[in-house]
Amino acid sequence: MTWEEFRHNTPPEHAQASWEHLYRSHFCSIEKATALLGYAPSHQPQAAVLESVRWLIHHDELKVAGPLIA
């Protein structure tokens, strides 16, 4: 979904809050932790988001119109 699609389908106050969050967010690298400490994340970002959304649905914290497909 593009930003324009998201903004079009989201109430203005929520879209603005999301934009402000994204605009201020920083991207950090784990390269140094990987090189020095052998760090490896336990989840890939997409898998972590999917797991979180499934948890929210399962615990009735997020209502969805149909089954989650992923």
XYZ file of C-alpha atoms in Angstrom:
70
model
C 0.000 0.000 0.000
C 1.365 3.399 -0.893
C 1.326 6.350 1.491
C -1.354 8.020 -0.642
C -3.594 4.921 -0.417
C -3.096 4.772 3.343
C -3.847 8.477 3.750
C -6.967 8.219 1.569
C -8.365 5.311 3.638
C -7.464 6.640 7.100
C -9.174 9.348 9.178
C -7.181 12.594 8.782
C -6.072 12.816 12.420
C -4.712 9.255 12.352
C -3.039 9.724 8.984
C -1.345 12.900 10.239
C -0.157 11.183 13.433
C 1.210 8.293 11.356
C 2.998 10.689 9.016
C 4.561 12.568 11.921
C 5.769 9.287 13.414
C 7.242 8.102 10.111
C 8.817 11.474 9.391
C 10.675 11.508 12.719
C 11.595 7.817 12.773
C 15.209 6.837 12.365
C 16.602 3.796 10.639
C 19.327 2.077 12.618
C 21.622 -0.665 11.426
C 22.501 -3.839 13.337
C 25.732 -4.303 11.360
C 28.005 -3.324 14.260
C 26.203 -5.615 16.728
C 26.370 -8.434 14.185
C 30.076 -7.901 13.516
C 31.184 -7.414 17.132
C 28.750 -9.610 19.039
C 27.438 -12.077 16.496
C 23.937 -10.696 16.999
C 21.197 -12.163 14.826
C 17.554 -11.107 15.225
C 15.152 -13.852 16.256
C 12.436 -12.544 13.905
C 12.406 -10.878 10.522
C 10.482 -7.574 10.603
C 7.592 -8.834 8.457
C 7.240 -11.998 10.548
C 7.206 -9.944 13.759
C 4.430 -7.698 12.427
C 2.396 -10.702 11.257
C 2.797 -12.426 14.634
C 1.717 -9.231 16.407
C -1.360 -8.767 14.217
C -2.373 -12.405 14.708
C -2.006 -11.978 18.479
C -4.195 -8.857 18.436
C -6.879 -10.652 16.414
C -6.760 -13.741 18.638
C -7.137 -11.608 21.789
C -10.021 -9.546 20.328
C -7.908 -6.387 20.301
C -8.189 -5.988 16.526
C -11.349 -6.593 14.528
C -10.959 -7.658 10.911
C -13.564 -8.093 8.190
C -12.310 -11.485 7.055
C -9.673 -14.118 7.654
C -6.062 -13.002 7.791
C -4.192 -14.114 4.692
C -0.419 -14.125 4.844
